Coordinates of C-alpha atoms and ligand atoms in Angstrom, one line a residue:
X1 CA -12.4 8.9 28.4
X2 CA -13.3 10.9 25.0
X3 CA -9.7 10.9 22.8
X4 CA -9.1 11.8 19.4
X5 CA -6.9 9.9 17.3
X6 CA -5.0 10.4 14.6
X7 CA -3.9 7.2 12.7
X8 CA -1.8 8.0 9.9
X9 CA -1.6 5.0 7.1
X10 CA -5.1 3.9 7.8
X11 CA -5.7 3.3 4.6
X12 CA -3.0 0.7 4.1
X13 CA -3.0 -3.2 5.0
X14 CA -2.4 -3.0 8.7
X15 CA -3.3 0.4 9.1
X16 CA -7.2 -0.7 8.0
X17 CA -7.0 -2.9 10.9
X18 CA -6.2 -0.8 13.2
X19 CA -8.7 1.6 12.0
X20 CA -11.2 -0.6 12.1
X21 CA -10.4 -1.8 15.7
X22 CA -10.5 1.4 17.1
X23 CA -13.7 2.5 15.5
X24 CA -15.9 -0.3 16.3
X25 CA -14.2 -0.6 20.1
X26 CA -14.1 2.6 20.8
X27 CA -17.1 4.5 20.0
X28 CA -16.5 7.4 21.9
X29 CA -12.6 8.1 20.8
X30 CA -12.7 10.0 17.3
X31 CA -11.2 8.6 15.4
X32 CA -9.1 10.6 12.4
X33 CA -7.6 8.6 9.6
X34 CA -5.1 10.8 7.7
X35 CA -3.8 9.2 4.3
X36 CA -2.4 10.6 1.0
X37 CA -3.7 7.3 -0.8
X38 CA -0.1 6.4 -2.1
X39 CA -0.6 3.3 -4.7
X40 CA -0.6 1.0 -1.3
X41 CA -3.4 2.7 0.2
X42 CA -7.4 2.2 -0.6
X43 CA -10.7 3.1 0.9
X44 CA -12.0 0.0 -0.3
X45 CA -10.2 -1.6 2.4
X46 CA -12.5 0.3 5.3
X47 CA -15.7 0.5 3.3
X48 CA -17.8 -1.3 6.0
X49 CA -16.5 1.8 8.7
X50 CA -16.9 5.0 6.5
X51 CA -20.0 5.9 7.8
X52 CA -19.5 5.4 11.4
X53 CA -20.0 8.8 13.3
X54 CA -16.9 8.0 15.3
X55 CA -14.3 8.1 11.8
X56 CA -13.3 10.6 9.5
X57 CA -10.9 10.3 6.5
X58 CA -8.5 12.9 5.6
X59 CA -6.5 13.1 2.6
X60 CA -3.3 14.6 2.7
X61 CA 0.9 14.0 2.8
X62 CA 2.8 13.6 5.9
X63 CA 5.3 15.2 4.0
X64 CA 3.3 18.4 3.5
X65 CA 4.4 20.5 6.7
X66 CA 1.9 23.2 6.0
X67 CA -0.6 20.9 5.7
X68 CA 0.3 18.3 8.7
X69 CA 0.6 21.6 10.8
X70 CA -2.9 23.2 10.0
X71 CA -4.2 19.6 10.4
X72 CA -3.2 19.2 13.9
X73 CA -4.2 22.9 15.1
X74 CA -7.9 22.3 14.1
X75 CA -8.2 18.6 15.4
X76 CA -6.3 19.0 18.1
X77 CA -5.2 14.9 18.7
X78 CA -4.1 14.1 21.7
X79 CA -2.9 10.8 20.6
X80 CA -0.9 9.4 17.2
X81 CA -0.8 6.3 15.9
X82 CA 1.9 6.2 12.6
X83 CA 1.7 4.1 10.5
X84 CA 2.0 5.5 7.3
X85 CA 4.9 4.5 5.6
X86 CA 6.7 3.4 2.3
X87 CA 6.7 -0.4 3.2
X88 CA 7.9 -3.0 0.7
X89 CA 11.8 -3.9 0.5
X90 CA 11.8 -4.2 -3.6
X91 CA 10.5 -0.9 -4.0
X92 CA 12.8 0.6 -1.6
X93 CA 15.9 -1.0 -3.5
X94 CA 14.6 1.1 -6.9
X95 CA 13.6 4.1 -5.3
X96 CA 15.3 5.1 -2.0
X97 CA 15.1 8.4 -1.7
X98 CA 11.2 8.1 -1.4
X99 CA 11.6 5.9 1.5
X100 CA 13.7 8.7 3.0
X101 CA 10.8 11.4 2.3
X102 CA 8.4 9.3 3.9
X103 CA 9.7 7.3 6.6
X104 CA 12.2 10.1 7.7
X105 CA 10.5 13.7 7.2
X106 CA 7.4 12.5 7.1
X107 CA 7.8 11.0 10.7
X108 CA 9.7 14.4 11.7
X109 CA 6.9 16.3 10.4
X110 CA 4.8 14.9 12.9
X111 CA 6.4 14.3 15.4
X112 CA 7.4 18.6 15.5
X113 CA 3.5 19.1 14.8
X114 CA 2.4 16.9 18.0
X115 CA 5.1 18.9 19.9
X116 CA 4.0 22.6 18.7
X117 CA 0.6 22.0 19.3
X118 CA 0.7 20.6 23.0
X119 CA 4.0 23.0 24.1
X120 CA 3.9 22.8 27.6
X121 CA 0.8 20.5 27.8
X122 CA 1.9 17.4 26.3
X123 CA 2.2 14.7 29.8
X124 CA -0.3 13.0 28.9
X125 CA -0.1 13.5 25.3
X126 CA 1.2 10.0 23.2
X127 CA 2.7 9.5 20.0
X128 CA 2.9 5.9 19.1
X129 CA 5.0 4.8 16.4
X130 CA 4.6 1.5 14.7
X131 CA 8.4 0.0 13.3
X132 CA 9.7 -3.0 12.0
X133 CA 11.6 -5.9 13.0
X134 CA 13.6 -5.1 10.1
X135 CA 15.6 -2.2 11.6
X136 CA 17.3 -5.0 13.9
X137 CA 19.0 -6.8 10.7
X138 CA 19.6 -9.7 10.1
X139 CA 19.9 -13.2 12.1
X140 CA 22.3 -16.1 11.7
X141 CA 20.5 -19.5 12.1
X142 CA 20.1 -18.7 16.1
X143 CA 18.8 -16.5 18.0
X144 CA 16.2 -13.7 18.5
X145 CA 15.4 -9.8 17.8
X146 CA 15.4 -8.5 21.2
X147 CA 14.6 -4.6 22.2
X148 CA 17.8 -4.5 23.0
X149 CA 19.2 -5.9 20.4
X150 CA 21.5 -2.9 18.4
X151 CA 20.0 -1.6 14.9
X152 CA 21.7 -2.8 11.9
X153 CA 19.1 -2.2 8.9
X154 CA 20.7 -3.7 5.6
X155 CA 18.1 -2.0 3.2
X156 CA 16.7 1.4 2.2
X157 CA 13.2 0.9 3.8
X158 CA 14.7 -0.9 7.4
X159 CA 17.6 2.1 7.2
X160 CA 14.8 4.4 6.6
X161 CA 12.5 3.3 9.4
X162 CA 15.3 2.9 11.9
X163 CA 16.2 6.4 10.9
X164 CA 12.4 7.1 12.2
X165 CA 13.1 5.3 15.6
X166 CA 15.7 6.9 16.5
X167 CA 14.1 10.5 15.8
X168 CA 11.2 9.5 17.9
X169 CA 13.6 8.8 20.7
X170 CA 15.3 11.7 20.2
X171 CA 12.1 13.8 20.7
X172 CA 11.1 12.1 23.6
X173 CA 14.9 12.9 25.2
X174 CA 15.2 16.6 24.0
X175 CA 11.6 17.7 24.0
X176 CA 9.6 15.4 26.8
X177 CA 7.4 14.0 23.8
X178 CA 5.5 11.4 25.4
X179 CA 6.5 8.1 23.2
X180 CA 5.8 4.5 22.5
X181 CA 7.3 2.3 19.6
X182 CA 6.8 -1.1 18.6
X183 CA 8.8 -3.1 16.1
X184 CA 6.9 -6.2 14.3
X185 CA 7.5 -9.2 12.8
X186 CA 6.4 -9.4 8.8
X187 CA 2.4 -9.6 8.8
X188 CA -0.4 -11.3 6.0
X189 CA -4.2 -11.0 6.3
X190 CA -6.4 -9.3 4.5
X191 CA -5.9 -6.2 2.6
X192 CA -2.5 -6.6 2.4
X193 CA -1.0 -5.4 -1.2
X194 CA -0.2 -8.3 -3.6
X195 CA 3.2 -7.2 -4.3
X196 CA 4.6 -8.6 -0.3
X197 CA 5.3 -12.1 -0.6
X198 CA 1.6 -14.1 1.1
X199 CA -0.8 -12.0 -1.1
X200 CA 1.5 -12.0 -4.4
X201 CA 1.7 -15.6 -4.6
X202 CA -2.0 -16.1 -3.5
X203 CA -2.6 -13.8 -6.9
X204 CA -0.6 -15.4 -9.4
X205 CA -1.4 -18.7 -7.7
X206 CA -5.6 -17.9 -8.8
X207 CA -4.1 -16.8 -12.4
X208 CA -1.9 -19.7 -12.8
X209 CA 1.2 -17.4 -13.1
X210 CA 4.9 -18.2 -11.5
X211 CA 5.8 -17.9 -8.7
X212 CA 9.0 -15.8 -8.1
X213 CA 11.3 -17.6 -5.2
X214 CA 14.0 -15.2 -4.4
X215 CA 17.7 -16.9 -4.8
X216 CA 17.8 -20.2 -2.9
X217 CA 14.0 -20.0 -0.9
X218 CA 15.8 -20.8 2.1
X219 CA 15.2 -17.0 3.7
X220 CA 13.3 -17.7 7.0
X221 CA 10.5 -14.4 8.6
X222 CA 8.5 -14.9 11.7
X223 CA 4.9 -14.2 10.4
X224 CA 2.1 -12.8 12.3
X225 CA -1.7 -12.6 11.4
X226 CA -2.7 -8.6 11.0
X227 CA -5.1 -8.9 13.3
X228 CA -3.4 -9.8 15.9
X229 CA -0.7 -7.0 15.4
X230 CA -3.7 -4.7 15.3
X231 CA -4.6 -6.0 18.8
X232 CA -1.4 -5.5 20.3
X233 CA -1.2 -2.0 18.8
X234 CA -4.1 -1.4 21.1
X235 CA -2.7 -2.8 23.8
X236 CA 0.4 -1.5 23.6
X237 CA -1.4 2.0 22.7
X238 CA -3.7 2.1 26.4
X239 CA -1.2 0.2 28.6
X240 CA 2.6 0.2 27.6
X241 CA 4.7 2.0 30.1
X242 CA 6.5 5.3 28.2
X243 CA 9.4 5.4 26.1
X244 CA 9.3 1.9 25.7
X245 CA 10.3 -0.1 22.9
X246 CA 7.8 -3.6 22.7
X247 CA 8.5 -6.6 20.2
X248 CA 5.9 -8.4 18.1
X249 CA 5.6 -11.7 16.7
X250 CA 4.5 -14.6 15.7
X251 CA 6.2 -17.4 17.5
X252 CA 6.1 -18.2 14.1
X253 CA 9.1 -19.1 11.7
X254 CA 9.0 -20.4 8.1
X255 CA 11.5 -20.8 5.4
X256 CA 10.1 -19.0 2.1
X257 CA 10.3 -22.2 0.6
X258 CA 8.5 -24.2 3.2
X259 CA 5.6 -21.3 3.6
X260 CA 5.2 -21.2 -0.6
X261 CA 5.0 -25.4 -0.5
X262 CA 2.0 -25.0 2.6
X263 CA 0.4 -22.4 0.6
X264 CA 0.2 -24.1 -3.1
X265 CA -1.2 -27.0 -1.0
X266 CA -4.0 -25.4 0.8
X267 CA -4.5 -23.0 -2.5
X268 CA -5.0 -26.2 -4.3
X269 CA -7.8 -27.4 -2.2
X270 CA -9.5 -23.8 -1.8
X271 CA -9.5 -23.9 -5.8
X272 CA -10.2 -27.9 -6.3
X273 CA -6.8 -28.4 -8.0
X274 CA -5.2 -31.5 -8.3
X275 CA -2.8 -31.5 -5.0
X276 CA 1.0 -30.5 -6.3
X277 CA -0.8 -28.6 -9.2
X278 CA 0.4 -25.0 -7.8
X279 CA 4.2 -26.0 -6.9
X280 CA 4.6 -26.6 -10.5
X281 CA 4.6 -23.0 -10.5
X282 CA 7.5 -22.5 -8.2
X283 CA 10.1 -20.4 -10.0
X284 CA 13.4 -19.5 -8.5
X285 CA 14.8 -16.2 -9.6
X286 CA 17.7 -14.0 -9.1
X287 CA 18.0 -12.8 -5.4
X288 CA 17.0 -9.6 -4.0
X289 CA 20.7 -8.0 -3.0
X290 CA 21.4 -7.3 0.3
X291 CA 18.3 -10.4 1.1
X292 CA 18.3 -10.5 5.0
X293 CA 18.4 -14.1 5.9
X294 CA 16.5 -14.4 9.3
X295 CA 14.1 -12.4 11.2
X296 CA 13.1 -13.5 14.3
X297 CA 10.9 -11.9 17.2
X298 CA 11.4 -12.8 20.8
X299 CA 8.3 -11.2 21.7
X300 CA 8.1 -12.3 25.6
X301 CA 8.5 -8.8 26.9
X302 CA 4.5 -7.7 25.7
X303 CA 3.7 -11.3 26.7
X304 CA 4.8 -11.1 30.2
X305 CA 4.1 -7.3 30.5
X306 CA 0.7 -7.1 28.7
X307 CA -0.3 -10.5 28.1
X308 CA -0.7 -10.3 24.7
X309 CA -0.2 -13.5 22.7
X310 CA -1.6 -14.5 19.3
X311 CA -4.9 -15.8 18.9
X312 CA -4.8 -17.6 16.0
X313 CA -2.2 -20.5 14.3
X314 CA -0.7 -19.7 11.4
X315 CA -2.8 -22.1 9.6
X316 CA -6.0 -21.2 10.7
X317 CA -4.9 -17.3 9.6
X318 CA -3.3 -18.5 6.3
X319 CA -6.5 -20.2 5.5
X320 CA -8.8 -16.9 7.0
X321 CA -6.5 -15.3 4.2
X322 CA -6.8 -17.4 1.5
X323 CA -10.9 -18.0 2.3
X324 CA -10.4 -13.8 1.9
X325 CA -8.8 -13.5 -1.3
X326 CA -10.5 -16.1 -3.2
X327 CA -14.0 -14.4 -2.4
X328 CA -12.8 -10.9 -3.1
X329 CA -12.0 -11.1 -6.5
X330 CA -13.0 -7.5 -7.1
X331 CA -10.3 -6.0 -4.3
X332 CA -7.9 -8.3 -6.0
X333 CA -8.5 -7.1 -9.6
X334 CA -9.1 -3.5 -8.4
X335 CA -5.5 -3.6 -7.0
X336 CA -3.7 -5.6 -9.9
X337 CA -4.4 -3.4 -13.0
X338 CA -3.1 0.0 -14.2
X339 CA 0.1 0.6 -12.5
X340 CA 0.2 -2.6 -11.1
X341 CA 1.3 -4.2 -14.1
X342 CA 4.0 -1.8 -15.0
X343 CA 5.4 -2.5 -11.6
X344 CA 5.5 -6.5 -11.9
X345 CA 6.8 -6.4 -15.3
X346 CA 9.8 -4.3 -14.0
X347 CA 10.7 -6.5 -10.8
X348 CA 10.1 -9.5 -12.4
X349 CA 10.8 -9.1 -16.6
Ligands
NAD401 P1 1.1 -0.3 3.4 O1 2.1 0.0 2.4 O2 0.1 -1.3 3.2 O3 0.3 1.0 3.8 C1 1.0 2.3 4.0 C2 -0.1 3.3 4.0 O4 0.6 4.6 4.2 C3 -0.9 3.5 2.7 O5 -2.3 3.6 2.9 C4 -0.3 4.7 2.0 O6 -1.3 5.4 1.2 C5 0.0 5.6 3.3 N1 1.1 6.5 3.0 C6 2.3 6.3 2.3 N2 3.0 7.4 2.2 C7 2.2 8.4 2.8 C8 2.4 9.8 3.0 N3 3.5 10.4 2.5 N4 1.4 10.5 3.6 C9 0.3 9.9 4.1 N5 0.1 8.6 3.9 C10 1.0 7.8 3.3 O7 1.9 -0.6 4.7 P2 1.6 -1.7 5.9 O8 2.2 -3.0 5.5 O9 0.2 -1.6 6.3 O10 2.6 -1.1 7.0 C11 2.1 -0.1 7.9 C12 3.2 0.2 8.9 O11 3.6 -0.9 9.6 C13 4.5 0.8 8.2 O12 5.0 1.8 9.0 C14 5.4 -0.4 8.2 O13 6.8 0.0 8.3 C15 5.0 -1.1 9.5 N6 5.2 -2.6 9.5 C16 4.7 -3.4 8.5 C17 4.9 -4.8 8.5 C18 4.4 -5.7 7.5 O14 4.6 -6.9 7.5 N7 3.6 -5.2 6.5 C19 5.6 -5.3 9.6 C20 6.0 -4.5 10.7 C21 5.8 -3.1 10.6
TYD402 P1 8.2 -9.6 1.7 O1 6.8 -10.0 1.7 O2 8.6 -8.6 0.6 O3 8.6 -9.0 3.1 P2 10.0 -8.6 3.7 O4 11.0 -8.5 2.6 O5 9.7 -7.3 4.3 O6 10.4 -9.7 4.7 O7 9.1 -10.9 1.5 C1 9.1 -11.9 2.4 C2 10.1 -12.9 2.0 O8 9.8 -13.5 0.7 C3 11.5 -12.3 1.8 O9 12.5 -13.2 2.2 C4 11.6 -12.1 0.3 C5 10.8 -13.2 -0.3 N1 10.1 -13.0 -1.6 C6 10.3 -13.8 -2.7 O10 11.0 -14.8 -2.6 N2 9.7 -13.5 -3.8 C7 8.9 -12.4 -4.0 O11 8.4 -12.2 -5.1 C8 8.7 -11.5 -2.9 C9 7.9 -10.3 -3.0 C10 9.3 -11.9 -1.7

């Protein structure tokens, strides 16, 4: 079947992924990626796509209603996959109110665009939202984030993308807006911004800079390999049964501290360091307020339903990562200069 797609965010970590996925899988869907190239998001990361008949970049704010609305008359999509998104935690602690702008209008924006467009024609019509494990809260030493587990976000970016689930809910209640949402578990690959934790550390591990440990280390996330959020996404995007909420993870739980230890070891190999060379670098600093302690994913709901599991270890996609960021050097330095700087030297003084 011939669909067009609109993935918003494609230019971001996961959002390449997907992209890419799609794309190559799916030659005859087009597929239209729609990004306002935020300091997150980067063309660079879909270079080996862009000339694929199949893809088309757009450049433009979710924000803009004028814009999204003009957009979505002339390519008509009959399916939307949103992504885009403010996504990092620090940045949401300094600046809130663009994490509302974003997260909130900009996911009400389209969701009222998809439902002026297809008015009485929107069965089978499908706006798929991708969300966060973060909107759950946080976990105690036990336990799991199930889909029913209640919403308790604890900071500006998981208030703000909770505040997105719930209006995509709401549409599909009030207006028959055929929906999907998914809520992940934290994810590192490639293309992922060095300012989240996996990529940051592999950076100032090359450079021989500290490495920031937040308060005690002992903060524990469920970690999943990109990729294989990108093929659940796809899953979840031809087969999960409407207005459904499906879990990702990783089966996957580390301790900061733990992950930061594996990491300076296997970075150490990768750059023929003397083993215990890059925990030397290991700095703890003050905590990040309101520092959820636990996430963790009980993700046997898309297992049993859709039989998605992941295909990699975490150590096989840690290295994958590493092996990635040591040989692109030029995506790394690309990324890490201008207003990079300015950021790090705030957050970290
Ligand atoms: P990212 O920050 O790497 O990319 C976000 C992308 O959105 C960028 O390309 C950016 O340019 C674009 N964007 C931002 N504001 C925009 C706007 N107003 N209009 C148009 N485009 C805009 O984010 P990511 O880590 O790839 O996360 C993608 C999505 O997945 C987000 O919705 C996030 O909440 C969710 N998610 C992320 C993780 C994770 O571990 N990174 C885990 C679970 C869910
Ligand atoms: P991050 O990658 O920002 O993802 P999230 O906050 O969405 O889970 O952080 C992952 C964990 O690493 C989190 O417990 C905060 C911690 N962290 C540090 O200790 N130092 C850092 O410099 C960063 C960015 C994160």
């Amino acid at each position: 079947m011939k669909r067009r797609i609109i993935i918003t965010g494609g230019a971001g970590f996961i959002g390449s992924h997907v992209v890419r996925l799609f794309v190559n899988k799916y030659p005859n869907y087009q597929i239209i990626n729609l990004d306002s190239l935020t300091y997150a998001g980067n063309l660079m990361n879909l270079a080996d796509i862009e000339d694929k008949e199949n893809y088309k970049f757009i450049k433009g704010d979710i924000t803009d209603e004028i814009f999204v609305n003009h957009l979505f008359e002339t390519e008509k999509p009959d399916g939307i996959i949103h992504l885009a998104a403010e996504s990092h935690v620090d940045r949401s602690i300094s600046d809130p109110l663009a994490f509302a702008k974003t997260n909130i209008l900009g996911t009400m924006i389209l969701l009222n665009a998809f439902k002026d467009l297809w008015k009485n024609n929107i069965d089978d019509k499908l706006f798929y939202h991708i969300s966060t494990d973060e909107v759950y809260g946080s976990l105690g030493s036990e336990g799991l984030f199930e889909e029913t587990t209640p919403y308790s976000p604890n900071s500006p970016y998981s208030a703000s993308k909770a505040s997105s689930d719930h209006f995509v809910r709401a549409y599909g209640e009030t207006y028959n807006l055929p929906y999907l949402i998914s809520n992940c578990s934290n994810n590192y690959g490639s293309y992922q911004f060095p300012e989240k934790l996996i990529p940051l550390f592999i950076n100032n591990i090359i450079h021989n800079k500290a490495l920031p440990v937040y308060g005690d280390g002992n903060y524990t996330r469920d970690w999943l390999y990109v990729i294989d959020h990108a093929i659940a996404i796809d899953l979840i995007f031809h087969k999960g049964k409407l207005t459904e909420t499906y879990n990702i993870g990783g089966f996957n739980e580390w301790k900061n501290i733990d992950l930061v230890k594996l990491l300076c070891s296997q970075m150490d190999t990768k750059l023929n360091r003397k083993q215990g060379a890059s925990e030397t670098l290991i700095t703890y600093v003050k905590d990040r307020p309101g520092h959820d302690l636990r996430y963790a994913i009980d993700a046997s709901k898309i297992s049993k339903e859709l039989g998605w599991k992941p295909t990699v270890t975490f150590e096989e996609g840690l290295t994958k990562t590493i092996d990635w960021y040591v040989s692109n050097a030029d995506w790394l330095n690309n990324v890490t200069s201008g207003d990079y700087l300015k950021y790090y030297n705030k957050q970290y003084q």
